[in-house]
């Protein structure tokens, strides 16, 4: 009797395939902006400072208020980056700084941007 194996579901593939986490983090514009902002900062930033800098970034093109973005940071963006070791933050996100993998993620994002510009002529 031949045993048939079933393909893993997308969730199982993400769990088994670490690159999927990288693609998911870098596929989000806000994540890439946060990477750049933290890399350019001389010290850890407060949630308010990070929110303000994200709103001012040229790649950020949404028209939302600082309070809405702050909520998105707390509920979505920062938890994802924290679980991926891209950022380190204290409880309440009063101090947000680079995590163990920030530099690697930023390097990958920069390389992809350069390749995109070379092959497709920019944004």
Coordinates of C-alpha atoms in Angstrom, one line a residue:
X1 CA 0.0 0.0 0.0
X2 CA 1.4 3.4 -1.0
X3 CA 1.1 6.2 1.6
X4 CA 0.0 9.6 0.2
X5 CA 1.4 12.6 1.9
X6 CA -0.5 15.8 1.9
X7 CA 1.1 19.2 1.2
X8 CA 1.4 21.4 4.2
X9 CA -1.0 24.2 4.7
X10 CA 0.3 27.7 4.2
X11 CA 0.5 28.2 8.0
X12 CA 2.5 25.0 8.4
X13 CA 4.8 26.1 5.6
X14 CA 5.5 29.4 7.3
X15 CA 6.3 27.6 10.5
X16 CA 8.7 25.3 8.7
X17 CA 10.2 27.9 6.4
X18 CA 12.0 30.7 8.3
X19 CA 12.4 32.9 5.1
X20 CA 8.6 33.3 5.1
X21 CA 8.9 35.4 8.3
X22 CA 11.5 37.6 6.6
X23 CA 9.3 38.1 3.6
X24 CA 6.3 38.8 5.7
X25 CA 8.2 41.4 7.8
X26 CA 9.8 43.2 4.8
X27 CA 6.7 43.0 2.7
X28 CA 5.1 45.6 4.9
X29 CA 5.9 49.3 4.2
X30 CA 5.5 50.4 7.8
X31 CA 7.9 47.7 9.0
X32 CA 10.6 48.9 6.5
X33 CA 10.1 52.5 7.7
X34 CA 10.5 51.5 11.3
X35 CA 13.7 49.6 10.5
X36 CA 15.1 52.7 8.9
X37 CA 14.0 55.1 11.6
X38 CA 15.5 52.9 14.4
X39 CA 18.7 52.4 12.4
X40 CA 19.1 56.2 12.0
X41 CA 18.3 56.9 15.7
X42 CA 21.2 57.5 18.1
X43 CA 19.3 56.0 21.0
X44 CA 16.1 54.1 21.7
X45 CA 12.9 56.0 20.8
X46 CA 9.6 56.4 22.6
X47 CA 6.5 55.2 20.9
X48 CA 5.5 58.8 20.3
X49 CA 8.9 59.6 18.7
X50 CA 8.8 56.5 16.5
X51 CA 5.2 57.3 15.5
X52 CA 6.1 60.9 14.5
X53 CA 9.2 59.8 12.5
X54 CA 7.2 57.1 10.7
X55 CA 4.5 59.7 9.7
X56 CA 7.3 62.0 8.3
X57 CA 9.0 59.3 6.3
X58 CA 8.7 59.9 2.5
X59 CA 7.7 56.2 1.9
X60 CA 4.7 56.5 4.3
X61 CA 1.9 57.7 2.1
X62 CA -1.2 57.1 4.2
X63 CA -3.2 60.0 5.5
X64 CA -4.0 58.9 9.0
X65 CA -3.6 60.6 12.3
X66 CA -0.8 60.0 14.8
X67 CA -3.2 58.5 17.2
X68 CA -4.4 55.9 14.7
X69 CA -0.9 55.1 13.7
X70 CA 0.1 54.8 17.4
X71 CA -2.7 52.2 17.8
X72 CA -1.5 50.3 14.7
X73 CA 2.0 50.3 16.1
X74 CA 0.8 48.9 19.4
X75 CA -1.5 46.3 18.0
X76 CA 0.2 45.2 14.8
X77 CA 3.6 46.6 13.7
X78 CA 5.7 46.5 16.9
X79 CA 4.6 43.1 18.2
X80 CA 5.5 41.5 14.8
X81 CA 8.9 43.2 14.8
X82 CA 9.5 42.2 18.5
X83 CA 8.7 38.5 17.9
X84 CA 11.1 38.6 14.9
X85 CA 13.9 40.1 17.1
X86 CA 14.0 43.2 14.9
X87 CA 13.3 45.5 17.8
X88 CA 13.8 45.4 21.6
X89 CA 11.3 47.3 23.7
X90 CA 10.4 47.6 27.3
X91 CA 6.9 47.1 28.6
X92 CA 4.5 49.7 27.2
X93 CA 7.0 50.5 24.4
X94 CA 8.4 53.5 26.2
X95 CA 11.9 52.7 24.8
X96 CA 12.1 51.0 21.4
X97 CA 15.5 50.1 20.0
X98 CA 17.2 47.8 17.6
X99 CA 16.9 44.1 18.2
X100 CA 19.4 41.4 17.3
X101 CA 18.2 41.1 13.7
X102 CA 17.5 44.7 12.8
X103 CA 20.7 45.1 10.8
X104 CA 20.1 41.9 8.8
X105 CA 16.6 42.8 7.9
X106 CA 17.7 46.4 7.0
X107 CA 20.4 45.0 4.8
X108 CA 18.0 42.7 3.0
X109 CA 15.5 45.5 2.5
X110 CA 18.2 47.8 1.1
X111 CA 19.4 45.1 -1.3
X112 CA 15.9 44.4 -2.6
X113 CA 15.3 48.2 -3.1
X114 CA 18.6 48.5 -5.1
X115 CA 17.7 45.4 -7.3
X116 CA 14.2 46.8 -7.8
X117 CA 15.5 50.2 -8.9
X118 CA 18.1 48.5 -11.2
X119 CA 15.6 46.3 -12.9
X120 CA 12.4 48.4 -12.9
X121 CA 13.6 51.9 -12.7
X122 CA 12.5 53.0 -9.2
X123 CA 9.1 53.2 -7.5

